[in-house]
């Protein structure tokens, strides 16, 4: 299936029930920042869905609306089949949320935190204690369960947060930037945990991230968000497959003479499966249907033309390329723009 731009799949393509559905969500914060500008999402049940976008794209605002912590100015949203505005209580019962900031009480132990959370959902007694033990074991916190949370490492706190989000067996789990600020080791552990959760019966995970690699690895489907709307949606492979071929970069040991560039370019373009050849001094670049297969062919052709190749690299299309194509600017540029100061008069004081 080809990736879809600007919205969810049409009804006839939907096979499973939707865990999340939004329709033209709009949200403007006081001060005039338009955080959401027609956000359309359709998330099938039982998958890990990645909401990928640069800082300021509107990911957290979307999560806040879906978890009933904020109201949209316009548009509708349903989670686990319940409208977020009409039945916020039902939505809350069906979801788990792991926010960026820990919700655990540092003075209480891990077990006490889990029991308290469970009680908040109206559950008590033996079953409650059993669930707490089950989660402590599952998140490798069995030994630490009776120690106060303030003595936990960063990774342990994170695992407890996820356990807290799962206490009442939610249908949909929201993870807002689960690895931002984690060191590489804790991030790898978190990735493993999310992959493990993904296997849990029927659980849908909505994960927001501004790490391209994280979305690529963990999410079955990705919606790339930019400026409050979805610019493209699909599986990582579909998204990357849309871009024609791999990028091949060759560096020659010596620059090609000026007059020799055009004939060389033509000769390389004539090779099967090779397109968009550019020759510039010592640099030769091209796109190829299959980069690895094209390299030997290119090397032979260059040798024949009397050009020796010093290095060759092949790059598979990345989500970076996908973002550039659909958002019209590079991901890094968008991240940098998000950090730039807001123009005078547009700044919203409310946080
Ligand atoms: N409470 C708020 N008041 C004013 N502006 C906000 C508030 N929360 C977020 N914004 C702005 O809305 C935009 C989207 O923010 P957010 O949803 O947090 O994006 P993301 O999570 O993708 O980084 C940003 O420009 C941000 O500065
Ligand atoms: Mg955010």
GROMACS .gro file of C-alpha atoms and ligand atoms in nm:
model
  379
    1UNK     CA    1   0.000   0.000   0.000
    2UNK     CA    2   0.129   0.344  -0.085
    3UNK     CA    3   0.167   0.598   0.193
    4UNK     CA    4  -0.117   0.839   0.229
    5UNK     CA    5  -0.072   1.209   0.255
    6UNK     CA    6  -0.274   1.435   0.475
    7UNK     CA    7  -0.512   1.194   0.637
    8UNK     CA    8  -0.631   0.852   0.749
    9UNK     CA    9  -0.702   0.563   0.516
   10UNK     CA   10  -1.043   0.566   0.354
   11UNK     CA   11  -1.310   0.358   0.530
   12UNK     CA   12  -1.304   0.071   0.285
   13UNK     CA   13  -0.936   0.007   0.360
   14UNK     CA   14  -0.987  -0.031   0.732
   15UNK     CA   15  -0.985  -0.385   0.850
   16UNK     CA   16  -0.946  -0.362   1.227
   17UNK     CA   17  -1.120  -0.142   1.481
   18UNK     CA   18  -0.961   0.197   1.531
   19UNK     CA   19  -0.794   0.263   1.865
   20UNK     CA   20  -0.760   0.633   1.789
   21UNK     CA   21  -0.939   0.846   1.536
   22UNK     CA   22  -0.919   1.220   1.502
   23UNK     CA   23  -1.095   1.448   1.264
   24UNK     CA   24  -0.962   1.791   1.176
   25UNK     CA   25  -0.837   1.879   1.523
   26UNK     CA   26  -0.750   2.245   1.566
   27UNK     CA   27  -0.592   2.399   1.875
   28UNK     CA   28  -0.465   2.753   1.912
   29UNK     CA   29  -0.300   2.849   2.240
   30UNK     CA   30  -0.352   3.187   2.402
   31UNK     CA   31  -0.109   3.421   2.227
   32UNK     CA   32  -0.193   3.281   1.887
   33UNK     CA   33   0.030   2.972   1.851
   34UNK     CA   34  -0.160   2.734   1.626
   35UNK     CA   35  -0.041   2.403   1.771
   36UNK     CA   36  -0.284   2.189   1.572
   37UNK     CA   37  -0.406   2.277   1.227
   38UNK     CA   38  -0.629   1.997   1.101
   39UNK     CA   39  -0.474   1.693   1.269
   40UNK     CA   40  -0.612   1.372   1.116
   41UNK     CA   41  -0.519   1.035   1.260
   42UNK     CA   42  -0.649   0.682   1.228
   43UNK     CA   43  -0.468   0.426   1.441
   44UNK     CA   44  -0.560   0.059   1.411
   45UNK     CA   45  -0.586  -0.150   1.727
   46UNK     CA   46  -0.296  -0.361   1.840
   47UNK     CA   47  -0.010  -0.176   1.675
   48UNK     CA   48   0.269   0.059   1.776
   49UNK     CA   49   0.190   0.388   1.608
   50UNK     CA   50   0.457   0.654   1.590
   51UNK     CA   51   0.379   1.023   1.588
   52UNK     CA   52   0.706   1.161   1.455
   53UNK     CA   53   0.781   1.529   1.426
   54UNK     CA   54   1.026   1.801   1.519
   55UNK     CA   55   0.992   1.994   1.845
   56UNK     CA   56   0.686   2.213   1.835
   57UNK     CA   57   0.506   2.003   1.570
   58UNK     CA   58   0.204   1.950   1.795
   59UNK     CA   59   0.269   1.596   1.923
   60UNK     CA   60   0.214   1.664   2.294
   61UNK     CA   61  -0.090   1.877   2.223
   62UNK     CA   62  -0.239   1.586   2.031
   63UNK     CA   63  -0.163   1.348   2.318
   64UNK     CA   64  -0.315   1.592   2.569
   65UNK     CA   65  -0.638   1.607   2.371
   66UNK     CA   66  -0.649   1.230   2.326
   67UNK     CA   67  -0.593   1.175   2.698
   68UNK     CA   68  -0.862   1.433   2.793
   69UNK     CA   69  -0.613   1.677   2.946
   70UNK     CA   70  -0.687   1.949   2.689
   71UNK     CA   71  -0.982   2.041   2.468
   72UNK     CA   72  -0.957   2.108   2.096
   73UNK     CA   73  -1.097   2.435   1.955
   74UNK     CA   74  -1.249   2.239   1.670
   75UNK     CA   75  -1.263   1.884   1.541
   76UNK     CA   76  -1.338   1.551   1.703
   77UNK     CA   77  -1.137   1.269   1.854
   78UNK     CA   78  -1.222   0.921   1.975
   79UNK     CA   79  -1.006   0.680   2.173
   80UNK     CA   80  -1.101   0.314   2.214
   81UNK     CA   81  -1.430   0.405   2.050
   82UNK     CA   82  -1.519   0.681   2.302
   83UNK     CA   83  -1.548   1.047   2.214
   84UNK     CA   84  -1.296   1.243   2.420
   85UNK     CA   85  -1.531   1.536   2.480
   86UNK     CA   86  -1.855   1.349   2.540
   87UNK     CA   87  -1.718   1.056   2.742
   88UNK     CA   88  -1.387   1.161   2.898
   89UNK     CA   89  -1.437   0.917   3.189
   90UNK     CA   90  -1.466   0.621   2.955
   91UNK     CA   91  -1.160   0.735   2.765
   92UNK     CA   92  -0.960   0.763   3.088
   93UNK     CA   93  -1.061   0.413   3.193
   94UNK     CA   94  -0.938   0.276   2.860
   95UNK     CA   95  -0.600   0.446   2.844
   96UNK     CA   96  -0.265   0.454   3.016
   97UNK     CA   97  -0.041   0.757   2.991
   98UNK     CA   98   0.331   0.783   3.044
   99UNK     CA   99   0.420   1.150   3.034
  100UNK     CA  100   0.770   1.283   3.002
  101UNK     CA  101   0.778   1.383   3.366
  102UNK     CA  102   0.749   1.101   3.617
  103UNK     CA  103   0.421   1.074   3.800
  104UNK     CA  104   0.559   0.854   4.077
  105UNK     CA  105   0.571   0.965   4.440
  106UNK     CA  106   0.942   0.967   4.532
  107UNK     CA  107   0.885   0.908   4.902
  108UNK     CA  108   0.669   0.601   4.851
  109UNK     CA  109   0.808   0.264   4.740
  110UNK     CA  110   0.758   0.124   4.392
  111UNK     CA  111   0.496  -0.118   4.524
  112UNK     CA  112   0.309   0.156   4.713
  113UNK     CA  113   0.300   0.367   4.398
  114UNK     CA  114   0.147   0.079   4.203
  115UNK     CA  115  -0.110   0.006   4.476
  116UNK     CA  116  -0.210   0.370   4.497
  117UNK     CA  117  -0.251   0.394   4.121
  118UNK     CA  118  -0.461   0.079   4.126
  119UNK     CA  119  -0.683   0.226   4.399
  120UNK     CA  120  -0.734   0.538   4.192
  121UNK     CA  121  -0.907   0.312   3.945
  122UNK     CA  122  -1.130   0.175   4.219
  123UNK     CA  123  -0.960  -0.161   4.260
  124UNK     CA  124  -0.860  -0.305   4.596
  125UNK     CA  125  -0.779  -0.626   4.777
  126UNK     CA  126  -0.579  -0.933   4.682
  127UNK     CA  127  -0.612  -0.886   4.307
  128UNK     CA  128  -0.466  -0.540   4.349
  129UNK     CA  129  -0.156  -0.672   4.530
  130UNK     CA  130  -0.117  -0.950   4.275
  131UNK     CA  131  -0.116  -0.705   3.987
  132UNK     CA  132   0.145  -0.489   4.164
  133UNK     CA  133   0.374  -0.791   4.213
  134UNK     CA  134   0.320  -0.902   3.855
  135UNK     CA  135   0.422  -0.560   3.723
  136UNK     CA  136   0.721  -0.531   3.955
  137UNK     CA  137   0.849  -0.867   3.834
  138UNK     CA  138   0.779  -0.788   3.473
  139UNK     CA  139   0.969  -0.458   3.487
  140UNK     CA  140   1.263  -0.602   3.672
  141UNK     CA  141   1.174  -0.413   3.989
  142UNK     CA  142   1.089  -0.705   4.216
  143UNK     CA  143   1.393  -0.646   4.439
  144UNK     CA  144   1.348  -0.269   4.440
  145UNK     CA  145   0.973  -0.283   4.500
  146UNK     CA  146   0.999  -0.218   4.872
  147UNK     CA  147   1.249   0.066   4.846
  148UNK     CA  148   1.150   0.433   4.813
  149UNK     CA  149   1.145   0.556   4.455
  150UNK     CA  150   1.382   0.842   4.534
  151UNK     CA  151   1.667   0.588   4.546
  152UNK     CA  152   1.590   0.450   4.197
  153UNK     CA  153   1.816   0.505   3.894
  154UNK     CA  154   1.677   0.694   3.592
  155UNK     CA  155   1.611   0.371   3.406
  156UNK     CA  156   1.428   0.220   3.705
  157UNK     CA  157   1.208   0.530   3.740
  158UNK     CA  158   1.119   0.505   3.374
  159UNK     CA  159   1.027   0.139   3.405
  160UNK     CA  160   0.810   0.217   3.708
  161UNK     CA  161   0.636   0.492   3.510
  162UNK     CA  162   0.549   0.250   3.234
  163UNK     CA  163   0.428  -0.003   3.495
  164UNK     CA  164   0.207   0.269   3.647
  165UNK     CA  165   0.059   0.334   3.305
  166UNK     CA  166  -0.030  -0.034   3.270
  167UNK     CA  167  -0.178  -0.096   3.616
  168UNK     CA  168  -0.542  -0.104   3.504
  169UNK     CA  169  -0.475  -0.299   3.182
  170UNK     CA  170  -0.546  -0.018   2.937
  171UNK     CA  171  -0.639  -0.075   2.574
  172UNK     CA  172  -0.434   0.218   2.453
  173UNK     CA  173  -0.104   0.329   2.603
  174UNK     CA  174   0.032   0.676   2.526
  175UNK     CA  175   0.406   0.727   2.556
  176UNK     CA  176   0.503   1.091   2.505
  177UNK     CA  177   0.872   1.107   2.410
  178UNK     CA  178   0.960   0.805   2.620
  179UNK     CA  179   1.335   0.829   2.561
  180UNK     CA  180   1.404   1.202   2.540
  181UNK     CA  181   1.680   1.287   2.784
  182UNK     CA  182   1.777   0.924   2.852
  183UNK     CA  183   2.137   0.808   2.819
  184UNK     CA  184   2.203   0.557   2.539
  185UNK     CA  185   2.189   0.258   2.772
  186UNK     CA  186   1.856   0.353   2.927
  187UNK     CA  187   1.723   0.434   2.580
  188UNK     CA  188   1.817   0.089   2.449
  189UNK     CA  189   1.647  -0.069   2.753
  190UNK     CA  190   1.335   0.139   2.690
  191UNK     CA  191   1.328   0.036   2.325
  192UNK     CA  192   1.342  -0.326   2.430
  193UNK     CA  193   1.060  -0.268   2.674
  194UNK     CA  194   0.840  -0.100   2.414
  195UNK     CA  195   0.906  -0.380   2.168
  196UNK     CA  196   0.804  -0.627   2.440
  197UNK     CA  197   0.487  -0.430   2.520
  198UNK     CA  198   0.399  -0.433   2.153
  199UNK     CA  199   0.352  -0.809   2.179
  200UNK     CA  200   0.098  -0.768   2.461
  201UNK     CA  201  -0.246  -0.891   2.361
  202UNK     CA  202  -0.440  -0.622   2.181
  203UNK     CA  203  -0.251  -0.330   2.337
  204UNK     CA  204  -0.221  -0.027   2.111
  205UNK     CA  205   0.076   0.200   2.173
  206UNK     CA  206   0.084   0.559   2.059
  207UNK     CA  207   0.441   0.679   2.079
  208UNK     CA  208   0.556   1.032   2.011
  209UNK     CA  209   0.915   1.103   1.926
  210UNK     CA  210   1.145   1.345   1.754
  211UNK     CA  211   1.402   1.074   1.690
  212UNK     CA  212   1.375   0.944   1.335
  213UNK     CA  213   1.560   0.626   1.428
  214UNK     CA  214   1.327   0.554   1.717
  215UNK     CA  215   1.014   0.577   1.502
  216UNK     CA  216   1.180   0.372   1.230
  217UNK     CA  217   1.267   0.092   1.473
  218UNK     CA  218   0.963   0.073   1.693
  219UNK     CA  219   0.659   0.187   1.501
  220UNK     CA  220   0.463  -0.031   1.263
  221UNK     CA  221   0.306   0.280   1.119
  222UNK     CA  222   0.426   0.637   1.136
  223UNK     CA  223   0.251   0.968   1.091
  224UNK     CA  224   0.497   1.245   1.020
  225UNK     CA  225   0.367   1.560   1.183
  226UNK     CA  226   0.472   1.909   1.089
  227UNK     CA  227   0.313   2.238   1.195
  228UNK     CA  228   0.011   2.075   1.355
  229UNK     CA  229  -0.087   1.836   1.078
  230UNK     CA  230   0.004   1.501   0.933
  231UNK     CA  231   0.213   1.542   0.619
  232UNK     CA  232   0.241   1.172   0.537
  233UNK     CA  233   0.146   0.841   0.695
  234UNK     CA  234   0.246   0.480   0.631
  235UNK     CA  235   0.478   0.199   0.737
  236UNK     CA  236   0.845   0.302   0.757
  237UNK     CA  237   0.919   0.090   0.450
  238UNK     CA  238   0.630   0.234   0.251
  239UNK     CA  239   0.745   0.584   0.333
  240UNK     CA  240   1.103   0.518   0.234
  241UNK     CA  241   0.999   0.309  -0.067
  242UNK     CA  242   0.828   0.613  -0.214
  243UNK     CA  243   1.167   0.771  -0.270
  244UNK     CA  244   1.321   0.640  -0.585
  245UNK     CA  245   1.622   0.425  -0.510
  246UNK     CA  246   1.936   0.453  -0.301
  247UNK     CA  247   2.181   0.738  -0.307
  248UNK     CA  248   2.526   0.640  -0.435
  249UNK     CA  249   2.820   0.871  -0.370
  250UNK     CA  250   3.160   0.814  -0.529
  251UNK     CA  251   3.474   1.005  -0.478
  252UNK     CA  252   3.737   0.996  -0.754
  253UNK     CA  253   4.109   1.008  -0.687
  254UNK     CA  254   4.140   1.293  -0.933
  255UNK     CA  255   3.899   1.558  -1.056
  256UNK     CA  256   3.743   1.502  -1.398
  257UNK     CA  257   3.853   1.761  -1.657
  258UNK     CA  258   3.584   2.022  -1.727
  259UNK     CA  259   3.508   1.910  -2.081
  260UNK     CA  260   3.497   1.545  -1.978
  261UNK     CA  261   3.215   1.587  -1.727
  262UNK     CA  262   2.916   1.584  -1.965
  263UNK     CA  263   3.019   1.270  -2.161
  264UNK     CA  264   3.097   1.089  -1.837
  265UNK     CA  265   2.758   1.183  -1.695
  266UNK     CA  266   2.587   1.056  -2.010
  267UNK     CA  267   2.781   0.731  -2.001
  268UNK     CA  268   2.681   0.666  -1.640
  269UNK     CA  269   2.318   0.765  -1.695
  270UNK     CA  270   2.300   0.505  -1.972
  271UNK     CA  271   2.374   0.226  -1.719
  272UNK     CA  272   2.070   0.018  -1.626
  273UNK     CA  273   1.906   0.112  -1.294
  274UNK     CA  274   2.108   0.432  -1.255
  275UNK     CA  275   1.943   0.776  -1.254
  276UNK     CA  276   2.006   1.139  -1.167
  277UNK     CA  277   2.380   1.128  -1.220
  278UNK     CA  278   2.576   1.436  -1.121
  279UNK     CA  279   2.949   1.481  -1.181
  280UNK     CA  280   3.126   1.762  -1.003
  281UNK     CA  281   3.505   1.761  -0.992
  282UNK     CA  282   3.599   1.460  -0.783
  283UNK     CA  283   3.245   1.388  -0.674
  284UNK     CA  284   3.005   1.164  -0.862
  285UNK     CA  285   2.658   1.102  -0.724
  286UNK     CA  286   2.360   0.912  -0.854
  287UNK     CA  287   2.043   0.740  -0.746
  288UNK     CA  288   2.014   0.370  -0.813
  289UNK     CA  289   1.724   0.124  -0.795
  290UNK     CA  290   1.958  -0.107  -0.606
  291UNK     CA  291   2.260   0.076  -0.473
  292UNK     CA  292   2.467  -0.227  -0.384
  293UNK     CA  293   2.425  -0.374  -0.730
  294UNK     CA  294   2.496  -0.044  -0.905
  295UNK     CA  295   2.833   0.017  -0.739
  296UNK     CA  296   3.035  -0.245  -0.933
  297UNK     CA  297   2.869  -0.138  -1.259
  298UNK     CA  298   2.955   0.225  -1.189
  299UNK     CA  299   3.313   0.137  -1.093
  300UNK     CA  300   3.367  -0.056  -1.417
  301UNK     CA  301   3.221   0.224  -1.628
  302UNK     CA  302   3.437   0.484  -1.453
  303UNK     CA  303   3.749   0.273  -1.491
  304UNK     CA  304   3.681   0.245  -1.863
  305UNK     CA  305   3.656   0.622  -1.878
  306UNK     CA  306   3.995   0.644  -1.706
  307UNK     CA  307   3.865   0.765  -1.367
  308UNK     CA  308   3.987   0.589  -1.052
  309UNK     CA  309   3.744   0.570  -0.760
  310UNK     CA  310   3.876   0.640  -0.410
  311UNK     CA  311   3.560   0.577  -0.205
  312UNK     CA  312   3.205   0.462  -0.263
  313UNK     CA  313   2.910   0.488  -0.027
  314UNK     CA  314   2.551   0.376  -0.062
  315UNK     CA  315   2.277   0.527   0.150
  316UNK     CA  316   1.931   0.376   0.178
  317UNK     CA  317   1.659   0.639   0.176
  318UNK     CA  318   1.601   0.744   0.535
  319UNK     CA  319   1.305   0.897   0.714
  320UNK     CA  320   1.507   1.218   0.694
  321UNK     CA  321   1.466   1.208   0.315
  322UNK     CA  322   1.097   1.131   0.360
  323UNK     CA  323   1.047   1.427   0.590
  324UNK     CA  324   1.232   1.657   0.352
  325UNK     CA  325   1.017   1.546   0.064
  326UNK     CA  326   0.681   1.589   0.238
  327UNK     CA  327   0.748   1.878   0.474
  328UNK     CA  328   0.962   2.070   0.227
  329UNK     CA  329   1.244   2.131   0.478
  330UNK     CA  330   1.495   1.911   0.652
  331UNK     CA  331   1.417   1.766   0.993
  332UNK     CA  332   1.721   1.940   1.143
  333UNK     CA  333   1.611   2.272   0.996
  334UNK     CA  334   1.267   2.226   1.149
  335UNK     CA  335   1.420   2.142   1.487
  336UNK     CA  336   1.642   2.448   1.468
  337UNK     CA  337   1.344   2.667   1.374
  338UNK     CA  338   1.158   2.539   1.681
  339UNK     CA  339   1.439   2.661   1.901
  340UNK     CA  340   1.453   3.004   1.737
  341UNK     CA  341   1.292   3.286   1.937
  342UNK     CA  342   0.923   3.344   1.873
  343UNK     CA  343   0.853   3.675   1.693
  344UNK     CA  344   0.748   3.959   1.922
  345UNK     CA  345   0.377   3.964   2.000
  346UNK     CA  346   0.329   3.597   1.911
  347UNK     CA  347   0.468   3.456   2.234
  348UNK     CA  348   0.213   3.284   2.457
  349UNK     CA  349   0.292   3.335   2.822
  350UNK     CA  350   0.076   3.045   2.932
  351UNK     CA  351   0.254   2.712   2.969
  352LIG     N1  352   0.045   2.575   2.701
  352LIG     C1  353   0.090   2.633   2.590
  352LIG     N2  354   0.078   2.767   2.569
  352LIG     C2  355   0.122   2.827   2.457
  352LIG     N3  356   0.181   2.762   2.357
  352LIG     C3  357   0.199   2.627   2.372
  352LIG     C4  358   0.155   2.558   2.487
  352LIG     N4  359   0.187   2.425   2.473
  352LIG     C5  360   0.247   2.415   2.353
  352LIG     N5  361   0.253   2.535   2.291
  352LIG     C6  362   0.309   2.563   2.156
  352LIG     O1  363   0.235   2.484   2.064
  352LIG     C7  364   0.320   2.429   1.965
  352LIG     C8  365   0.310   2.278   1.969
  352LIG     O2  366   0.360   2.232   2.093
  352LIG     P1  367   0.362   2.079   2.135
  352LIG     O3  368   0.230   2.018   2.111
  352LIG     O4  369   0.418   2.072   2.272
  352LIG     O5  370   0.467   2.019   2.029
  352LIG     P2  371   0.562   1.892   2.038
  352LIG     O6  372   0.514   1.804   2.148
  352LIG     O7  373   0.551   1.831   1.902
  352LIG     O8  374   0.701   1.944   2.062
  352LIG     C9  375   0.459   2.481   1.995
  352LIG     O9  376   0.480   2.595   1.916
  352LIG    C10  377   0.452   2.515   2.143
  352LIG    O10  378   0.543   2.617   2.175
  353LIG    MG1  379   0.616   1.726   2.316
   0.00000   0.00000   0.00000
